[in-house]
Amino acid sequence: MSTIEITKVTKRFGDFVAVRDADLSVGAGEVVCLLGPSGCGKTTTLRMIAGLERATSGDVIIGGQRVNDLTPEKRNIAMVFQFYALYPALTVGENIAMPLHYESLSKPELDARVMKVATILHLTEVLDRMPGQVSEGEKQRIAVARAIVRDPSCFLFDEPLSRLDVELRHSMRGQIKEVLSGLSKATVIVTHDQLEALTMADRIAIMRDGIIEQVGTPHDVFAKPANVFVASFIGTPQMNIVDADLKSFAGGHATVELAGSPLKIAADPAVSGLKPSKVKIGIRPRAFSAVDKASADTIMAQAELIEPMGAETLIHARTKIGDDIRVVVPREMRVKGGETLHLRPDPRQTHFFGEDGKAVRA
Ligand code: ATP
């Protein structure tokens, strides 16, 4: 059974806590991305699963077995690193076959295993070449081939695509996802690139300062962020997080003082449980409609900076109390600097966060 589970895992380096009480379980065939800013503890978590780092406390369980005391070799894990090294004096085929050398296979068996993974990763044409004679994308695929050739119990990838250029990353994301979906193994991928996580993962674990803040499907972490950090970390351009005063809630609508004006907006029923208080409201830049006139469900802001982004335009606008609001509108909508905008937030894409930063949601 290919599964990975960590429960209450903590890693201390002296007084410093790099990972705190991390819980995560990855099912067979599931791809989970650890995503977060630099230094949040992603690699340390991965290294504890691999056995390259010892957990200070908590359990690491692979295939149902507690492996805290097993060496990396005994955990039967395949790991692909950001800086994979291929042996320059061996052919591509020999590089892929390297991990099989301890398995005492006959030559035909070994060739068959290499051919099988080379076919999956579209490398059959380059098997006889030397690493210096293949492209960067092929080198990356060779590293993946070398990892899967051994039939490990699960896969760990540490920033596997960060060395590739943008275009190659795009195609490799799809290719790796396709390969993994055919293997039924639990896989953990570390990345700081949210697009990589959103496209490759079945679920994403978002980390900050050593803590897993939320684990959810790409849709859930985008549409139902658990807190202000996740809300502003996921999504480009970044979600607007604006301070507001919750005045009242009635008939499914909240009345708030936002950006210096009263705003009436349909809100999650859980908001009714809040007393009048300071809250934060999250609105994605694409969740505004710019309308002609002010009304009870619009806020006002003045366009300051206009950034064309191809099919869409990003507007940086300033409210009368100085909040900077990002708004994305279709390219056809012509907006000039200095223009007054009346912005209607889509209530279904408007998030309420309490003073503690946690989402207020039923
Ligand atoms: P990045 O995306 O930059 O690789 P990360 O999220 O993978 O970051 P880690 O490499 O897990 O972060 O590091 C988490 C924290 O632990 C960092 O502050 C790092 O400096 C610290 N750290 C990592 N390894 C050690 C070590 N061996 N000794 C002391 N501190 C360490």
XYZ file of C-alpha atoms and ligand atoms in Angstrom:
393
model
C 0.000 0.000 0.000
C 1.499 3.311 -1.053
C 0.526 5.894 1.548
C 2.325 8.587 3.514
C 1.170 9.937 6.817
C 2.759 12.320 9.246
C 1.161 13.004 12.604
C 2.101 15.823 14.972
C 5.543 16.025 13.396
C 7.852 18.708 14.783
C 11.419 19.518 13.797
C 13.642 21.680 15.948
C 17.077 22.936 15.009
C 18.348 23.984 18.444
C 15.804 26.509 19.728
C 14.373 27.133 16.293
C 11.204 25.271 15.322
C 11.304 24.657 11.555
C 8.146 22.483 11.467
C 5.498 22.421 14.194
C 2.878 19.718 14.808
C 2.416 18.910 11.127
C -0.387 16.495 10.226
C -0.751 15.290 6.658
C -1.897 12.119 4.986
C -1.394 11.246 1.340
C -3.384 8.392 -0.151
C -2.293 5.884 -2.784
C -2.228 7.580 -6.179
C -2.633 10.991 -4.601
C -0.364 13.960 -5.334
C -0.027 16.490 -2.501
C 1.988 19.675 -2.975
C 3.631 21.405 -0.024
C 3.404 25.065 -0.938
C 4.583 28.146 0.890
C 7.093 30.994 0.971
C 10.816 30.481 1.321
C 11.837 29.138 4.717
C 8.358 27.957 5.776
C 9.511 24.363 6.334
C 8.518 22.563 3.116
C 11.868 20.930 2.431
C 12.386 20.016 6.073
C 9.002 18.248 6.052
C 9.923 16.378 2.876
C 13.324 15.432 4.267
C 11.707 14.009 7.411
C 9.463 11.833 5.238
C 12.524 10.710 3.272
C 14.531 9.987 6.408
C 17.207 12.552 5.551
C 16.204 14.509 8.648
C 15.005 13.014 11.927
C 11.706 14.289 13.339
C 12.161 15.756 16.818
C 8.715 14.414 17.722
C 5.687 12.932 15.995
C 5.313 9.959 13.680
C 6.220 9.380 10.046
C 4.234 6.476 8.638
C 4.802 5.005 5.188
C 2.604 2.234 3.845
C 1.081 1.870 7.310
C 4.463 1.329 8.987
C 6.087 3.787 11.397
C 9.454 4.568 9.804
C 10.960 7.150 12.176
C 13.833 4.791 12.991
C 14.476 3.524 9.448
C 17.277 4.831 7.238
C 16.319 6.473 3.909
C 17.289 3.276 1.999
C 14.965 1.147 4.142
C 12.009 3.455 3.454
C 12.001 2.513 -0.259
C 11.221 6.029 -1.389
C 12.187 7.633 -4.688
C 13.204 11.253 -4.436
C 13.731 13.725 -7.288
C 15.705 16.806 -6.315
C 15.906 20.254 -7.818
C 19.581 19.672 -8.563
C 19.459 16.192 -9.973
C 22.862 14.985 -11.124
C 23.185 12.675 -14.078
C 26.368 10.654 -14.507
C 28.045 12.420 -17.471
C 30.063 9.358 -18.531
C 27.045 7.038 -18.716
C 24.408 6.966 -21.444
C 20.851 8.040 -20.712
C 19.783 4.389 -20.570
C 22.596 3.539 -18.128
C 21.655 6.547 -15.982
C 18.062 5.346 -15.768
C 19.229 1.801 -14.954
C 21.523 2.909 -12.079
C 19.046 2.325 -9.209
C 18.428 -1.229 -10.467
C 21.990 -2.374 -10.014
C 21.341 -3.696 -6.521
C 18.368 -5.749 -7.636
C 20.411 -8.493 -9.413
C 18.248 -8.527 -12.516
C 19.247 -10.312 -15.728
C 20.256 -8.068 -18.645
C 16.958 -8.638 -20.535
C 14.938 -7.883 -17.377
C 16.953 -4.725 -16.749
C 16.572 -3.569 -20.374
C 12.827 -4.216 -20.227
C 12.431 -2.123 -17.062
C 14.442 0.749 -18.568
C 12.465 0.553 -21.826
C 9.180 0.610 -19.920
C 9.903 3.863 -18.055
C 11.632 5.386 -21.102
C 8.417 4.783 -23.040
C 6.287 6.386 -20.319
C 8.565 9.440 -20.282
C 9.107 9.624 -24.078
C 12.822 8.986 -23.799
C 13.253 5.941 -26.040
C 14.872 8.021 -28.808
C 17.630 9.335 -26.537
C 18.546 6.199 -24.547
C 21.920 5.828 -26.278
C 22.914 9.475 -25.998
C 25.130 10.978 -23.319
C 23.572 13.475 -20.815
C 25.471 16.313 -22.532
C 23.577 15.565 -25.728
C 20.020 15.977 -24.418
C 17.871 19.033 -23.650
C 17.085 20.368 -20.156
C 13.525 19.011 -20.380
C 14.863 15.573 -21.308
C 17.335 15.697 -18.411
C 14.444 16.398 -16.051
C 12.496 13.477 -17.492
C 15.571 11.234 -17.110
C 15.684 12.171 -13.412
C 12.014 11.202 -13.086
C 12.603 7.970 -15.042
C 15.441 7.059 -12.696
C 13.110 7.614 -9.738
C 10.239 5.482 -11.012
C 12.285 2.644 -12.525
C 12.651 0.924 -9.139
C 8.975 0.666 -8.171
C 9.387 2.564 -4.902
C 6.633 2.754 -2.305
C 6.133 6.496 -2.837
C 7.621 9.561 -4.516
C 9.030 12.787 -3.149
C 9.865 15.704 -5.424
C 11.759 18.770 -4.197
C 11.161 21.756 -6.498
C 11.492 19.449 -9.507
C 10.859 22.079 -12.167
C 12.514 25.174 -10.750
C 15.549 24.884 -13.047
C 13.498 24.862 -16.224
C 12.433 27.879 -18.253
C 8.807 29.003 -18.148
C 7.662 27.246 -21.302
C 9.299 23.958 -20.418
C 7.900 24.097 -16.903
C 4.449 24.444 -18.350
C 4.726 21.328 -20.489
C 6.610 19.341 -17.813
C 3.890 20.034 -15.217
C 1.391 18.259 -17.418
C 3.784 15.439 -18.285
C 4.769 14.683 -14.694
C 1.140 14.796 -13.603
C 0.236 12.345 -16.355
C 3.058 9.968 -15.407
C 2.150 10.110 -11.713
C -1.521 9.485 -12.386
C -0.617 6.170 -13.992
C 1.491 4.933 -11.057
C -0.923 4.797 -8.071
C 1.749 5.973 -5.630
C 1.500 8.510 -2.850
C 3.485 11.544 -3.972
C 4.585 14.703 -2.188
C 5.910 17.617 -4.227
C 7.571 20.648 -2.650
C 7.155 23.885 -4.531
C 6.958 27.611 -3.917
C 5.243 28.096 -7.282
C 1.485 28.231 -6.758
C 0.730 27.579 -10.423
C 2.753 24.378 -10.198
C 0.783 23.342 -7.108
C -2.600 24.316 -8.522
C -2.016 22.357 -11.728
C -0.227 19.256 -10.389
C -1.764 18.577 -6.997
C -4.851 16.662 -5.992
C -4.521 18.514 -2.684
C -2.297 21.353 -1.544
C -0.855 21.822 1.949
C -0.067 25.493 2.467
C 2.651 26.210 5.018
C 3.764 29.306 6.855
C 6.426 29.586 9.567
C 6.576 25.811 10.047
C 2.814 25.372 10.345
C 0.450 23.763 7.851
C -2.223 26.443 7.538
C -4.666 24.599 5.264
C -4.883 21.358 3.317
C -7.405 21.236 0.509
C -8.056 20.705 -3.171
C -6.772 23.426 -5.498
C -10.384 24.621 -5.795
C -10.906 24.719 -2.020
C -7.773 26.648 -1.153
C -8.640 29.192 -3.835
C -12.386 29.457 -3.242
C -12.508 28.770 0.502
C -9.256 29.990 2.038
C -9.088 29.171 5.736
C -7.467 32.437 6.709
C -6.041 35.731 5.488
C -2.615 34.223 4.834
C -3.923 31.511 2.486
C -6.297 34.004 0.858
C -3.501 36.377 -0.021
C -0.958 33.662 -0.858
C -3.106 31.882 -3.462
C -4.272 33.681 -6.588
C -2.720 36.196 -8.960
C -3.085 39.122 -8.740
C -3.303 38.865 -4.983
C -6.684 39.018 -3.237
C -7.562 42.440 -1.812
C -7.752 42.248 1.980
C -9.430 45.356 3.322
C -10.145 46.375 6.923
C -13.829 46.949 7.560
C -16.302 47.565 10.373
C -19.155 45.091 10.536
C -22.208 47.162 11.524
C -25.108 44.719 11.281
C -26.443 41.580 9.641
C -30.053 41.122 8.558
C -31.907 39.195 5.868
C -28.764 37.430 4.662
C -26.965 40.758 4.129
C -24.146 42.311 6.090
C -23.750 46.063 6.322
C -20.131 47.094 6.663
C -18.152 50.281 6.611
C -15.607 49.551 3.912
C -13.210 51.869 2.162
C -14.838 54.847 3.854
C -18.394 54.061 2.645
C -21.254 51.883 3.833
C -21.619 48.701 1.792
C -24.487 46.233 1.916
C -23.531 42.787 0.734
C -24.988 39.266 0.825
C -22.790 37.297 3.232
C -22.235 33.808 4.545
C -24.771 32.932 7.289
C -21.879 32.488 9.739
C -21.314 36.266 9.580
C -24.647 36.643 11.397
C -22.959 35.103 14.437
C -20.455 37.969 14.682
C -21.116 40.921 16.909
C -20.465 44.353 15.363
C -16.684 44.286 15.119
C -13.587 44.919 13.111
C -13.292 42.394 10.314
C -11.205 41.921 7.199
C -12.894 41.484 3.868
C -11.209 39.620 1.021
C -12.211 40.331 -2.563
C -10.357 38.918 -5.561
C -9.384 41.460 -8.218
C -11.574 39.666 -10.761
C -14.584 39.649 -8.419
C -15.457 43.325 -8.987
C -17.798 44.691 -11.624
C -17.193 48.316 -12.512
C -20.613 49.959 -12.809
C -21.770 53.455 -13.861
C -23.324 54.718 -10.657
C -22.740 54.452 -6.935
C -25.270 52.362 -5.032
C -25.599 50.602 -1.665
C -23.627 47.611 -2.959
C -20.688 49.460 -4.509
C -17.518 51.030 -3.195
C -15.755 53.975 -4.738
C -12.102 54.194 -5.695
C -9.967 56.267 -7.997
C -7.901 54.567 -10.702
C -4.221 55.355 -10.221
C -2.100 52.938 -12.193
C -3.251 51.003 -15.248
C -1.343 47.848 -16.188
C -2.297 46.098 -19.457
C -1.984 42.293 -19.059
C -3.045 41.186 -22.558
C -6.674 40.066 -22.528
C -7.246 41.868 -19.229
C -6.176 45.090 -17.532
C -5.025 45.397 -13.929
C -6.053 48.638 -12.278
C -4.557 49.863 -9.029
C -7.180 52.103 -7.473
C -7.224 54.068 -4.223
C -10.219 54.419 -1.946
C -10.986 57.702 -0.195
C -9.426 56.403 3.012
C -6.301 55.269 1.198
C -6.770 51.502 0.683
C -5.031 50.243 -2.444
C -7.460 48.031 -4.387
C -6.494 45.813 -7.294
C -9.173 45.356 -9.936
C -8.958 43.249 -13.093
C -11.256 44.244 -15.941
C -11.550 43.008 -19.544
C -9.174 44.703 -21.983
C -12.128 46.276 -23.841
C -12.997 48.372 -20.806
C -11.043 51.589 -21.188
C -10.097 53.156 -17.876
C -7.975 56.274 -17.497
C -5.769 57.253 -14.575
C -7.700 59.546 -12.192
C -11.097 58.148 -13.208
C -13.594 57.436 -10.420
C -14.680 53.786 -10.330
C -17.806 52.354 -8.725
C -16.946 48.781 -7.884
C -19.510 46.111 -7.053
C -17.990 43.076 -5.330
C -19.488 39.701 -6.203
C -20.860 38.475 -2.850
C -20.126 34.841 -3.753
C -16.461 35.757 -4.032
C -16.295 38.026 -0.993
C -14.695 36.521 2.092
C -15.127 37.631 5.695
C -12.261 37.129 8.128
C -12.482 37.732 11.866
C -9.994 39.796 13.859
C -7.926 36.638 14.349
C -7.546 36.339 10.548
C -9.644 33.138 10.345
C -12.347 32.819 7.694
C -15.891 33.261 8.948
C -17.748 30.564 7.079
C -20.620 28.190 7.815
P 12.848 27.181 0.485
O 11.622 27.318 -0.365
O 13.637 28.466 0.576
O 13.679 25.979 0.181
P 11.596 25.780 2.709
O 10.169 26.123 2.946
O 11.879 24.512 2.006
O 12.317 27.003 1.999
P 13.228 24.720 4.812
O 14.422 24.453 3.954
O 12.413 23.570 5.243
O 12.280 25.808 4.133
O 13.714 25.515 6.096
C 12.821 25.904 7.125
C 13.598 26.708 8.152
O 14.480 25.849 8.828
C 14.421 27.822 7.547
O 14.355 28.945 8.383
C 15.823 27.250 7.526
O 16.789 28.258 7.644
C 15.800 26.347 8.752
N 16.720 25.220 8.607
C 16.679 24.270 7.645
N 17.652 23.348 7.815
C 18.348 23.741 8.931
C 19.474 23.229 9.640
N 20.071 22.101 9.243
N 19.872 23.902 10.716
C 19.270 25.024 11.149
N 18.187 25.573 10.518
C 17.735 24.948 9.426
